[in-house]
JSON list of C-alpha atoms in Angstrom, two decimals:
[
{"chain": "A", "resi": 1, "resn": "UNK", "atom": "CA", "xyz": [11.95, -44.97, -12.40]},
{"chain": "A", "resi": 2, "resn": "UNK", "atom": "CA", "xyz": [9.39, -44.96, -15.17]},
{"chain": "A", "resi": 3, "resn": "UNK", "atom": "CA", "xyz": [7.15, -42.59, -13.18]},
{"chain": "A", "resi": 4, "resn": "UNK", "atom": "CA", "xyz": [9.91, -39.92, -13.26]},
{"chain": "A", "resi": 5, "resn": "UNK", "atom": "CA", "xyz": [10.65, -40.25, -16.96]},
{"chain": "A", "resi": 6, "resn": "UNK", "atom": "CA", "xyz": [10.13, -37.17, -19.13]},
{"chain": "A", "resi": 7, "resn": "UNK", "atom": "CA", "xyz": [7.67, -37.70, -21.96]},
{"chain": "A", "resi": 8, "resn": "UNK", "atom": "CA", "xyz": [9.18, -35.71, -24.83]},
{"chain": "A", "resi": 9, "resn": "UNK", "atom": "CA", "xyz": [5.96, -35.93, -26.83]},
{"chain": "A", "resi": 10, "resn": "UNK", "atom": "CA", "xyz": [4.05, -34.21, -24.04]},
{"chain": "A", "resi": 11, "resn": "UNK", "atom": "CA", "xyz": [6.44, -31.25, -24.09]},
{"chain": "A", "resi": 12, "resn": "UNK", "atom": "CA", "xyz": [6.79, -29.03, -21.03]},
{"chain": "A", "resi": 13, "resn": "UNK", "atom": "CA", "xyz": [3.46, -30.28, -19.71]},
{"chain": "A", "resi": 14, "resn": "UNK", "atom": "CA", "xyz": [5.06, -33.65, -19.13]},
{"chain": "A", "resi": 15, "resn": "UNK", "atom": "CA", "xyz": [7.41, -32.12, -16.57]},
{"chain": "A", "resi": 16, "resn": "UNK", "atom": "CA", "xyz": [4.72, -30.29, -14.54]},
{"chain": "A", "resi": 17, "resn": "UNK", "atom": "CA", "xyz": [2.39, -31.65, -11.92]},
{"chain": "A", "resi": 18, "resn": "UNK", "atom": "CA", "xyz": [-1.29, -32.01, -12.65]},
{"chain": "A", "resi": 19, "resn": "UNK", "atom": "CA", "xyz": [-3.08, -28.66, -12.48]},
{"chain": "A", "resi": 20, "resn": "UNK", "atom": "CA", "xyz": [-0.09, -26.53, -13.48]},
{"chain": "A", "resi": 21, "resn": "UNK", "atom": "CA", "xyz": [-0.28, -24.29, -16.53]},
{"chain": "A", "resi": 22, "resn": "UNK", "atom": "CA", "xyz": [2.36, -22.80, -18.81]},
{"chain": "A", "resi": 23, "resn": "UNK", "atom": "CA", "xyz": [1.87, -19.71, -20.99]},
{"chain": "A", "resi": 24, "resn": "UNK", "atom": "CA", "xyz": [4.21, -18.28, -23.60]},
{"chain": "A", "resi": 25, "resn": "UNK", "atom": "CA", "xyz": [4.22, -15.27, -25.88]},
{"chain": "A", "resi": 26, "resn": "UNK", "atom": "CA", "xyz": [3.45, -15.78, -29.54]},
{"chain": "A", "resi": 27, "resn": "UNK", "atom": "CA", "xyz": [5.51, -12.99, -31.11]},
{"chain": "A", "resi": 28, "resn": "UNK", "atom": "CA", "xyz": [4.22, -13.63, -34.60]},
{"chain": "A", "resi": 29, "resn": "UNK", "atom": "CA", "xyz": [0.54, -13.46, -33.63]},
{"chain": "A", "resi": 30, "resn": "UNK", "atom": "CA", "xyz": [0.41, -10.80, -30.94]},
{"chain": "A", "resi": 31, "resn": "UNK", "atom": "CA", "xyz": [3.70, -8.89, -31.17]},
{"chain": "A", "resi": 32, "resn": "UNK", "atom": "CA", "xyz": [4.70, -10.46, -27.85]},
{"chain": "A", "resi": 33, "resn": "UNK", "atom": "CA", "xyz": [3.63, -9.50, -24.35]},
{"chain": "A", "resi": 34, "resn": "UNK", "atom": "CA", "xyz": [0.46, -11.61, -24.24]},
{"chain": "A", "resi": 35, "resn": "UNK", "atom": "CA", "xyz": [1.39, -13.25, -20.94]},
{"chain": "A", "resi": 36, "resn": "UNK", "atom": "CA", "xyz": [2.56, -9.92, -19.52]},
{"chain": "A", "resi": 37, "resn": "UNK", "atom": "CA", "xyz": [-0.74, -8.32, -20.53]},
{"chain": "A", "resi": 38, "resn": "UNK", "atom": "CA", "xyz": [-2.69, -11.04, -18.72]},
{"chain": "A", "resi": 39, "resn": "UNK", "atom": "CA", "xyz": [-0.52, -10.59, -15.63]},
{"chain": "A", "resi": 40, "resn": "UNK", "atom": "CA", "xyz": [-1.07, -6.82, -15.66]},
{"chain": "A", "resi": 41, "resn": "UNK", "atom": "CA", "xyz": [-4.81, -7.35, -16.07]},
{"chain": "A", "resi": 42, "resn": "UNK", "atom": "CA", "xyz": [-4.87, -9.62, -13.01]},
{"chain": "A", "resi": 43, "resn": "UNK", "atom": "CA", "xyz": [-2.96, -7.06, -10.90]},
{"chain": "A", "resi": 44, "resn": "UNK", "atom": "CA", "xyz": [-5.22, -4.24, -12.09]},
{"chain": "A", "resi": 45, "resn": "UNK", "atom": "CA", "xyz": [-8.27, -6.27, -11.14]},
{"chain": "A", "resi": 46, "resn": "UNK", "atom": "CA", "xyz": [-7.01, -6.48, -7.55]},
{"chain": "A", "resi": 47, "resn": "UNK", "atom": "CA", "xyz": [-6.44, -2.72, -7.53]},
{"chain": "A", "resi": 48, "resn": "UNK", "atom": "CA", "xyz": [-9.89, -2.06, -9.01]},
{"chain": "A", "resi": 49, "resn": "UNK", "atom": "CA", "xyz": [-11.55, -4.29, -6.43]},
{"chain": "A", "resi": 50, "resn": "UNK", "atom": "CA", "xyz": [-10.21, -2.17, -3.55]},
{"chain": "A", "resi": 51, "resn": "UNK", "atom": "CA", "xyz": [-10.28, 1.25, -5.25]},
{"chain": "A", "resi": 52, "resn": "UNK", "atom": "CA", "xyz": [-13.61, 2.19, -3.64]},
{"chain": "A", "resi": 53, "resn": "UNK", "atom": "CA", "xyz": [-11.99, 1.97, -0.19]},
{"chain": "A", "resi": 54, "resn": "UNK", "atom": "CA", "xyz": [-9.55, 4.84, -0.82]},
{"chain": "A", "resi": 55, "resn": "UNK", "atom": "CA", "xyz": [-9.92, 8.10, 1.11]},
{"chain": "A", "resi": 56, "resn": "UNK", "atom": "CA", "xyz": [-12.00, 9.31, 4.06]},
{"chain": "A", "resi": 57, "resn": "UNK", "atom": "CA", "xyz": [-15.23, 8.58, 2.18]},
{"chain": "A", "resi": 58, "resn": "UNK", "atom": "CA", "xyz": [-14.03, 5.12, 1.12]},
{"chain": "A", "resi": 59, "resn": "UNK", "atom": "CA", "xyz": [-16.41, 2.22, 1.51]},
{"chain": "A", "resi": 60, "resn": "UNK", "atom": "CA", "xyz": [-15.89, -0.63, 3.94]},
{"chain": "A", "resi": 61, "resn": "UNK", "atom": "CA", "xyz": [-15.47, -4.16, 2.62]},
{"chain": "A", "resi": 62, "resn": "UNK", "atom": "CA", "xyz": [-17.08, -7.18, 4.24]},
{"chain": "A", "resi": 63, "resn": "UNK", "atom": "CA", "xyz": [-14.57, -10.05, 4.23]},
{"chain": "A", "resi": 64, "resn": "UNK", "atom": "CA", "xyz": [-15.31, -13.62, 5.28]},
{"chain": "A", "resi": 65, "resn": "UNK", "atom": "CA", "xyz": [-12.03, -15.49, 5.75]},
{"chain": "A", "resi": 66, "resn": "UNK", "atom": "CA", "xyz": [-11.34, -19.24, 5.66]},
{"chain": "A", "resi": 67, "resn": "UNK", "atom": "CA", "xyz": [-12.37, -19.53, 9.33]},
{"chain": "A", "resi": 68, "resn": "UNK", "atom": "CA", "xyz": [-15.73, -17.90, 8.46]},
{"chain": "A", "resi": 69, "resn": "UNK", "atom": "CA", "xyz": [-14.79, -14.88, 10.55]},
{"chain": "A", "resi": 70, "resn": "UNK", "atom": "CA", "xyz": [-16.51, -11.70, 9.36]},
{"chain": "A", "resi": 71, "resn": "UNK", "atom": "CA", "xyz": [-14.32, -8.59, 9.07]},
{"chain": "A", "resi": 72, "resn": "UNK", "atom": "CA", "xyz": [-15.59, -5.15, 8.07]},
{"chain": "A", "resi": 73, "resn": "UNK", "atom": "CA", "xyz": [-12.81, -2.69, 7.19]},
{"chain": "A", "resi": 74, "resn": "UNK", "atom": "CA", "xyz": [-11.60, -0.27, 4.53]},
{"chain": "A", "resi": 75, "resn": "UNK", "atom": "CA", "xyz": [-7.91, -0.81, 5.30]},
{"chain": "A", "resi": 76, "resn": "UNK", "atom": "CA", "xyz": [-6.19, -2.37, 2.30]},
{"chain": "A", "resi": 77, "resn": "UNK", "atom": "CA", "xyz": [-3.52, -4.22, 4.31]},
{"chain": "A", "resi": 78, "resn": "UNK", "atom": "CA", "xyz": [-6.14, -5.81, 6.59]},
{"chain": "A", "resi": 79, "resn": "UNK", "atom": "CA", "xyz": [-8.22, -6.95, 3.61]},
{"chain": "A", "resi": 80, "resn": "UNK", "atom": "CA", "xyz": [-5.26, -8.49, 1.78]},
{"chain": "A", "resi": 81, "resn": "UNK", "atom": "CA", "xyz": [-4.22, -10.37, 4.92]},
{"chain": "A", "resi": 82, "resn": "UNK", "atom": "CA", "xyz": [-7.55, -12.19, 4.93]},
{"chain": "A", "resi": 83, "resn": "UNK", "atom": "CA", "xyz": [-8.02, -12.97, 1.24]},
{"chain": "A", "resi": 84, "resn": "UNK", "atom": "CA", "xyz": [-5.90, -15.58, -0.53]},
{"chain": "A", "resi": 85, "resn": "UNK", "atom": "CA", "xyz": [-4.17, -14.06, -3.55]},
{"chain": "A", "resi": 86, "resn": "UNK", "atom": "CA", "xyz": [-2.71, -16.76, -5.81]},
{"chain": "A", "resi": 87, "resn": "UNK", "atom": "CA", "xyz": [-1.83, -14.99, -9.06]},
{"chain": "A", "resi": 88, "resn": "UNK", "atom": "CA", "xyz": [1.94, -14.22, -9.08]},
{"chain": "A", "resi": 89, "resn": "UNK", "atom": "CA", "xyz": [1.56, -10.68, -10.47]},
{"chain": "A", "resi": 90, "resn": "UNK", "atom": "CA", "xyz": [-1.21, -9.77, -8.03]},
{"chain": "A", "resi": 91, "resn": "UNK", "atom": "CA", "xyz": [0.90, -11.33, -5.28]},
{"chain": "A", "resi": 92, "resn": "UNK", "atom": "CA", "xyz": [3.61, -8.76, -6.01]},
{"chain": "A", "resi": 93, "resn": "UNK", "atom": "CA", "xyz": [1.15, -5.96, -5.31]},
{"chain": "A", "resi": 94, "resn": "UNK", "atom": "CA", "xyz": [0.18, -7.67, -2.07]},
{"chain": "A", "resi": 95, "resn": "UNK", "atom": "CA", "xyz": [3.84, -7.81, -1.02]},
{"chain": "A", "resi": 96, "resn": "UNK", "atom": "CA", "xyz": [4.23, -4.11, -1.86]},
{"chain": "A", "resi": 97, "resn": "UNK", "atom": "CA", "xyz": [1.25, -3.28, 0.35]},
{"chain": "A", "resi": 98, "resn": "UNK", "atom": "CA", "xyz": [2.69, -5.36, 3.19]},
{"chain": "A", "resi": 99, "resn": "UNK", "atom": "CA", "xyz": [6.03, -3.54, 2.90]},
{"chain": "A", "resi": 100, "resn": "UNK", "atom": "CA", "xyz": [4.25, -0.18, 2.95]},
{"chain": "A", "resi": 101, "resn": "UNK", "atom": "CA", "xyz": [2.41, -1.25, 6.11]},
{"chain": "A", "resi": 102, "resn": "UNK", "atom": "CA", "xyz": [5.67, -2.39, 7.74]},
{"chain": "A", "resi": 103, "resn": "UNK", "atom": "CA", "xyz": [7.70, 0.71, 6.90]},
{"chain": "A", "resi": 104, "resn": "UNK", "atom": "CA", "xyz": [5.09, 3.49, 7.23]},
{"chain": "A", "resi": 105, "resn": "UNK", "atom": "CA", "xyz": [2.03, 1.99, 8.93]},
{"chain": "A", "resi": 106, "resn": "UNK", "atom": "CA", "xyz": [-0.27, 3.85, 6.55]},
{"chain": "A", "resi": 107, "resn": "UNK", "atom": "CA", "xyz": [-0.84, 4.63, 2.89]},
{"chain": "A", "resi": 108, "resn": "UNK", "atom": "CA", "xyz": [-1.52, 1.03, 1.91]},
{"chain": "A", "resi": 109, "resn": "UNK", "atom": "CA", "xyz": [-4.62, 1.91, -0.13]},
{"chain": "A", "resi": 110, "resn": "UNK", "atom": "CA", "xyz": [-2.74, 4.64, -1.97]},
{"chain": "A", "resi": 111, "resn": "UNK", "atom": "CA", "xyz": [0.19, 2.31, -2.69]},
{"chain": "A", "resi": 112, "resn": "UNK", "atom": "CA", "xyz": [-2.12, -0.28, -4.26]},
{"chain": "A", "resi": 113, "resn": "UNK", "atom": "CA", "xyz": [-4.14, 2.26, -6.26]},
{"chain": "A", "resi": 114, "resn": "UNK", "atom": "CA", "xyz": [-1.01, 4.03, -7.52]},
{"chain": "A", "resi": 115, "resn": "UNK", "atom": "CA", "xyz": [0.60, 0.75, -8.60]},
{"chain": "A", "resi": 116, "resn": "UNK", "atom": "CA", "xyz": [-2.62, -0.34, -10.30]},
{"chain": "A", "resi": 117, "resn": "UNK", "atom": "CA", "xyz": [-2.86, 2.94, -12.20]},
{"chain": "A", "resi": 118, "resn": "UNK", "atom": "CA", "xyz": [0.75, 2.68, -13.37]},
{"chain": "A", "resi": 119, "resn": "UNK", "atom": "CA", "xyz": [0.09, -0.85, -14.62]},
{"chain": "A", "resi": 120, "resn": "UNK", "atom": "CA", "xyz": [-3.05, 0.31, -16.41]},
{"chain": "A", "resi": 121, "resn": "UNK", "atom": "CA", "xyz": [-1.06, 3.02, -18.19]},
{"chain": "A", "resi": 122, "resn": "UNK", "atom": "CA", "xyz": [1.58, 0.43, -19.05]},
{"chain": "A", "resi": 123, "resn": "UNK", "atom": "CA", "xyz": [-1.06, -1.75, -20.66]},
{"chain": "A", "resi": 124, "resn": "UNK", "atom": "CA", "xyz": [-2.22, 1.23, -22.74]},
{"chain": "A", "resi": 125, "resn": "UNK", "atom": "CA", "xyz": [1.36, 1.87, -23.86]},
{"chain": "A", "resi": 126, "resn": "UNK", "atom": "CA", "xyz": [1.74, -1.80, -24.79]},
{"chain": "A", "resi": 127, "resn": "UNK", "atom": "CA", "xyz": [-1.35, -1.60, -27.00]},
{"chain": "A", "resi": 128, "resn": "UNK", "atom": "CA", "xyz": [-0.07, 1.59, -28.65]},
{"chain": "A", "resi": 129, "resn": "UNK", "atom": "CA", "xyz": [3.66, 0.87, -28.98]},
{"chain": "A", "resi": 130, "resn": "UNK", "atom": "CA", "xyz": [3.78, -2.92, -28.85]},
{"chain": "A", "resi": 131, "resn": "UNK", "atom": "CA", "xyz": [5.69, -5.01, -26.35]},
{"chain": "A", "resi": 132, "resn": "UNK", "atom": "CA", "xyz": [8.77, -4.93, -28.60]},
{"chain": "A", "resi": 133, "resn": "UNK", "atom": "CA", "xyz": [9.36, -1.42, -27.19]},
{"chain": "A", "resi": 134, "resn": "UNK", "atom": "CA", "xyz": [9.33, -2.64, -23.58]},
{"chain": "A", "resi": 135, "resn": "UNK", "atom": "CA", "xyz": [12.79, -1.15, -22.97]},
{"chain": "A", "resi": 136, "resn": "UNK", "atom": "CA", "xyz": [11.51, 2.32, -23.93]},
{"chain": "A", "resi": 137, "resn": "UNK", "atom": "CA", "xyz": [8.49, 1.92, -21.63]},
{"chain": "A", "resi": 138, "resn": "UNK", "atom": "CA", "xyz": [10.65, 0.87, -18.67]},
{"chain": "A", "resi": 139, "resn": "UNK", "atom": "CA", "xyz": [13.12, 3.69, -19.32]},
{"chain": "A", "resi": 140, "resn": "UNK", "atom": "CA", "xyz": [10.26, 6.21, -19.37]},
{"chain": "A", "resi": 141, "resn": "UNK", "atom": "CA", "xyz": [9.02, 5.09, -15.96]},
{"chain": "A", "resi": 142, "resn": "UNK", "atom": "CA", "xyz": [12.59, 5.20, -14.62]},
{"chain": "A", "resi": 143, "resn": "UNK", "atom": "CA", "xyz": [13.02, 8.80, -15.80]},
{"chain": "A", "resi": 144, "resn": "UNK", "atom": "CA", "xyz": [9.65, 9.75, -14.28]},
{"chain": "A", "resi": 145, "resn": "UNK", "atom": "CA", "xyz": [10.56, 8.24, -10.90]},
{"chain": "A", "resi": 146, "resn": "UNK", "atom": "CA", "xyz": [13.92, 10.03, -10.90]},
{"chain": "A", "resi": 147, "resn": "UNK", "atom": "CA", "xyz": [12.27, 13.37, -11.62]},
{"chain": "A", "resi": 148, "resn": "UNK", "atom": "CA", "xyz": [9.67, 12.79, -8.92]},
{"chain": "A", "resi": 149, "resn": "UNK", "atom": "CA", "xyz": [12.17, 11.85, -6.20]},
{"chain": "A", "resi": 150, "resn": "UNK", "atom": "CA", "xyz": [15.02, 14.22, -7.06]},
{"chain": "A", "resi": 151, "resn": "UNK", "atom": "CA", "xyz": [13.12, 17.30, -8.20]},
{"chain": "A", "resi": 152, "resn": "UNK", "atom": "CA", "xyz": [9.44, 17.44, -7.27]},
{"chain": "A", "resi": 153, "resn": "UNK", "atom": "CA", "xyz": [9.53, 15.89, -3.79]},
{"chain": "A", "resi": 154, "resn": "UNK", "atom": "CA", "xyz": [12.92, 17.35, -2.87]},
{"chain": "A", "resi": 155, "resn": "UNK", "atom": "CA", "xyz": [11.97, 20.93, -3.84]},
{"chain": "A", "resi": 156, "resn": "UNK", "atom": "CA", "xyz": [10.13, 22.38, -0.84]},
{"chain": "A", "resi": 157, "resn": "UNK", "atom": "CA", "xyz": [9.55, 25.72, -2.63]},
{"chain": "A", "resi": 158, "resn": "UNK", "atom": "CA", "xyz": [7.13, 24.07, -5.06]},
{"chain": "A", "resi": 159, "resn": "UNK", "atom": "CA", "xyz": [5.16, 22.17, -2.43]},
{"chain": "A", "resi": 160, "resn": "UNK", "atom": "CA", "xyz": [7.40, 19.13, -2.34]},
{"chain": "A", "resi": 161, "resn": "UNK", "atom": "CA", "xyz": [7.18, 16.54, 0.39]},
{"chain": "A", "resi": 162, "resn": "UNK", "atom": "CA", "xyz": [5.44, 18.01, 3.44]},
{"chain": "A", "resi": 163, "resn": "UNK", "atom": "CA", "xyz": [7.25, 15.78, 5.93]},
{"chain": "A", "resi": 164, "resn": "UNK", "atom": "CA", "xyz": [10.64, 16.95, 4.68]},
{"chain": "A", "resi": 165, "resn": "UNK", "atom": "CA", "xyz": [9.80, 20.57, 5.55]},
{"chain": "A", "resi": 166, "resn": "UNK", "atom": "CA", "xyz": [8.82, 19.88, 9.17]},
{"chain": "A", "resi": 167, "resn": "UNK", "atom": "CA", "xyz": [11.04, 20.38, 12.18]},
{"chain": "A", "resi": 168, "resn": "UNK", "atom": "CA", "xyz": [11.41, 17.76, 14.89]},
{"chain": "A", "resi": 169, "resn": "UNK", "atom": "CA", "xyz": [8.17, 17.87, 16.97]},
{"chain": "A", "resi": 170, "resn": "UNK", "atom": "CA", "xyz": [10.13, 17.94, 20.24]},
{"chain": "A", "resi": 171, "resn": "UNK", "atom": "CA", "xyz": [12.09, 21.06, 19.23]},
{"chain": "A", "resi": 172, "resn": "UNK", "atom": "CA", "xyz": [9.30, 23.53, 20.02]},
{"chain": "A", "resi": 173, "resn": "UNK", "atom": "CA", "xyz": [5.53, 23.76, 20.66]},
{"chain": "A", "resi": 174, "resn": "UNK", "atom": "CA", "xyz": [5.14, 25.42, 17.26]},
{"chain": "A", "resi": 175, "resn": "UNK", "atom": "CA", "xyz": [6.77, 22.44, 15.54]},
{"chain": "A", "resi": 176, "resn": "UNK", "atom": "CA", "xyz": [4.38, 20.06, 17.30]},
{"chain": "A", "resi": 177, "resn": "UNK", "atom": "CA", "xyz": [1.40, 22.21, 16.28]},
{"chain": "A", "resi": 178, "resn": "UNK", "atom": "CA", "xyz": [2.58, 22.21, 12.67]},
{"chain": "A", "resi": 179, "resn": "UNK", "atom": "CA", "xyz": [2.93, 18.43, 12.79]},
{"chain": "A", "resi": 180, "resn": "UNK", "atom": "CA", "xyz": [-0.67, 18.11, 13.97]},
{"chain": "A", "resi": 181, "resn": "UNK", "atom": "CA", "xyz": [-2.05, 20.36, 11.24]},
{"chain": "A", "resi": 182, "resn": "UNK", "atom": "CA", "xyz": [-0.05, 19.05, 8.28]},
{"chain": "A", "resi": 183, "resn": "UNK", "atom": "CA", "xyz": [0.43, 15.37, 9.11]},
{"chain": "A", "resi": 184, "resn": "UNK", "atom": "CA", "xyz": [-1.68, 13.99, 11.95]},
{"chain": "A", "resi": 185, "resn": "UNK", "atom": "CA", "xyz": [-5.06, 15.45, 11.03]},
{"chain": "A", "resi": 186, "resn": "UNK", "atom": "CA", "xyz": [-4.99, 14.38, 7.35]},
{"chain": "A", "resi": 187, "resn": "UNK", "atom": "CA", "xyz": [-3.85, 10.85, 8.25]},
{"chain": "A", "resi": 188, "resn": "UNK", "atom": "CA", "xyz": [-6.34, 10.39, 11.09]},
{"chain": "A", "resi": 189, "resn": "UNK", "atom": "CA", "xyz": [-9.10, 11.97, 9.02]},
{"chain": "A", "resi": 190, "resn": "UNK", "atom": "CA", "xyz": [-8.73, 9.20, 6.42]},
{"chain": "A", "resi": 191, "resn": "UNK", "atom": "CA", "xyz": [-9.28, 6.54, 9.11]},
{"chain": "A", "resi": 192, "resn": "UNK", "atom": "CA", "xyz": [-11.45, 8.22, 11.74]},
{"chain": "A", "resi": 193, "resn": "UNK", "atom": "CA", "xyz": [-13.35, 10.92, 9.87]},
{"chain": "A", "resi": 194, "resn": "UNK", "atom": "CA", "xyz": [-14.96, 13.48, 12.19]},
{"chain": "A", "resi": 195, "resn": "UNK", "atom": "CA", "xyz": [-12.76, 12.76, 15.21]},
{"chain": "A", "resi": 196, "resn": "UNK", "atom": "CA", "xyz": [-9.41, 13.82, 13.78]},
{"chain": "A", "resi": 197, "resn": "UNK", "atom": "CA", "xyz": [-9.29, 17.02, 15.88]},
{"chain": "A", "resi": 198, "resn": "UNK", "atom": "CA", "xyz": [-9.62, 15.12, 19.17]},
{"chain": "A", "resi": 199, "resn": "UNK", "atom": "CA", "xyz": [-7.31, 12.30, 18.17]},
{"chain": "A", "resi": 200, "resn": "UNK", "atom": "CA", "xyz": [-4.59, 14.55, 16.72]},
{"chain": "A", "resi": 201, "resn": "UNK", "atom": "CA", "xyz": [-4.38, 16.41, 20.06]},
{"chain": "A", "resi": 202, "resn": "UNK", "atom": "CA", "xyz": [-4.05, 13.12, 21.94]},
{"chain": "A", "resi": 203, "resn": "UNK", "atom": "CA", "xyz": [-1.40, 11.78, 19.57]},
{"chain": "A", "resi": 204, "resn": "UNK", "atom": "CA", "xyz": [0.48, 15.08, 19.81]},
{"chain": "A", "resi": 205, "resn": "UNK", "atom": "CA", "xyz": [0.43, 14.92, 23.61]},
{"chain": "A", "resi": 206, "resn": "UNK", "atom": "CA", "xyz": [1.68, 11.33, 23.57]},
{"chain": "A", "resi": 207, "resn": "UNK", "atom": "CA", "xyz": [4.51, 12.23, 21.18]},
{"chain": "A", "resi": 208, "resn": "UNK", "atom": "CA", "xyz": [5.48, 15.19, 23.33]},
{"chain": "A", "resi": 209, "resn": "UNK", "atom": "CA", "xyz": [5.78, 12.94, 26.39]},
{"chain": "A", "resi": 210, "resn": "UNK", "atom": "CA", "xyz": [7.91, 10.16, 24.90]},
{"chain": "A", "resi": 211, "resn": "UNK", "atom": "CA", "xyz": [9.91, 12.08, 22.26]},
{"chain": "A", "resi": 212, "resn": "UNK", "atom": "CA", "xyz": [13.22, 13.79, 22.87]},
{"chain": "A", "resi": 213, "resn": "UNK", "atom": "CA", "xyz": [14.75, 16.16, 20.34]},
{"chain": "A", "resi": 214, "resn": "UNK", "atom": "CA", "xyz": [16.85, 14.27, 17.81]},
{"chain": "A", "resi": 215, "resn": "UNK", "atom": "CA", "xyz": [15.34, 10.88, 18.67]},
{"chain": "A", "resi": 216, "resn": "UNK", "atom": "CA", "xyz": [12.84, 8.74, 16.80]},
{"chain": "A", "resi": 217, "resn": "UNK", "atom": "CA", "xyz": [9.45, 7.67, 18.09]},
{"chain": "A", "resi": 218, "resn": "UNK", "atom": "CA", "xyz": [9.20, 4.11, 19.39]},
{"chain": "A", "resi": 219, "resn": "UNK", "atom": "CA", "xyz": [5.56, 2.96, 18.98]},
{"chain": "A", "resi": 220, "resn": "UNK", "atom": "CA", "xyz": [5.89, 0.48, 21.85]},
{"chain": "A", "resi": 221, "resn": "UNK", "atom": "CA", "xyz": [6.42, 3.46, 24.19]},
{"chain": "A", "resi": 222, "resn": "UNK", "atom": "CA", "xyz": [2.74, 4.40, 23.80]},
{"chain": "A", "resi": 223, "resn": "UNK", "atom": "CA", "xyz": [-0.03, 2.09, 24.94]},
{"chain": "A", "resi": 224, "resn": "UNK", "atom": "CA", "xyz": [-3.70, 2.34, 23.97]},
{"chain": "A", "resi": 225, "resn": "UNK", "atom": "CA", "xyz": [-6.30, 1.12, 26.48]},
{"chain": "A", "resi": 226, "resn": "UNK", "atom": "CA", "xyz": [-9.97, 0.75, 25.57]},
{"chain": "A", "resi": 227, "resn": "UNK", "atom": "CA", "xyz": [-12.76, 1.16, 28.14]},
{"chain": "A", "resi": 228, "resn": "UNK", "atom": "CA", "xyz": [-16.14, -0.31, 27.24]},
{"chain": "A", "resi": 229, "resn": "UNK", "atom": "CA", "xyz": [-18.99, 2.16, 27.19]},
{"chain": "A", "resi": 230, "resn": "UNK", "atom": "CA", "xyz": [-16.81, 5.22, 26.55]},
{"chain": "A", "resi": 231, "resn": "UNK", "atom": "CA", "xyz": [-16.57, 7.45, 23.49]},
{"chain": "A", "resi": 232, "resn": "UNK", "atom": "CA", "xyz": [-13.69, 9.04, 21.59]},
{"chain": "A", "resi": 233, "resn": "UNK", "atom": "CA", "xyz": [-14.45, 12.45, 23.11]},
{"chain": "A", "resi": 234, "resn": "UNK", "atom": "CA", "xyz": [-13.80, 11.00, 26.58]},
{"chain": "A", "resi": 235, "resn": "UNK", "atom": "CA", "xyz": [-10.28, 9.87, 25.68]},
{"chain": "A", "resi": 236, "resn": "UNK", "atom": "CA", "xyz": [-7.34, 11.27, 27.59]},
{"chain": "A", "resi": 237, "resn": "UNK", "atom": "CA", "xyz": [-3.56, 10.99, 27.51]},
{"chain": "A", "resi": 238, "resn": "UNK", "atom": "CA", "xyz": [-2.08, 9.80, 30.81]},
{"chain": "A", "resi": 239, "resn": "UNK", "atom": "CA", "xyz": [1.62, 10.14, 31.55]},
{"chain": "A", "resi": 240, "resn": "UNK", "atom": "CA", "xyz": [3.10, 7.12, 33.28]},
{"chain": "A", "resi": 241, "resn": "UNK", "atom": "CA", "xyz": [2.24, 3.43, 33.37]},
{"chain": "A", "resi": 242, "resn": "UNK", "atom": "CA", "xyz": [-1.37, 2.21, 33.12]},
{"chain": "A", "resi": 243, "resn": "UNK", "atom": "CA", "xyz": [-1.87, -1.38, 34.33]}
]
């Protein structure tokens, strides 16, 4: 029973296991927010580490995981799956990237960079305004997100969200062509730069085969088969089942 006793003289450290740490804000010395600032800095460091992988000209990262397997990729979700993120704040960004990958299948690098930039701006505001004004900072971001979602992205006349202006690709050949030009080519160009024209045609053909007007695409309806020794230019879309 003595091993479970709480040593009041040791404070909170007496309740924690060996190796655990506890941080608190000293309002008198730093106007509060010291722990929050350190958490933001850790999250921004993760974003900065992967910032050079954003875009079609992004650099690949060489990752050696715990099994000593070497992985070379510029995909943010793939990199975060292999590295072990322990900091709680940085872990939140990792979870956001995983959710982006699950829901959209793309845009993971942008999600991480955008979140990192917002946190960097938050840190600047904390230094200027002080953490005592945290409610004002949070309210400002809330107003900005509302304006972005309800006005800028919803208004197609001012550019808005491109996907929201597109018709269903199965409705007409023109709608499928517009999908290829505005959506498929930019997305494929960020992953397979130089082959986006060939791949966008193949993806468009596959969508045309399996999609019906008013329905949603089921990724499991399309199978990709690799043949050793071939090139991307030799790829073809085959209707039916390939064993």
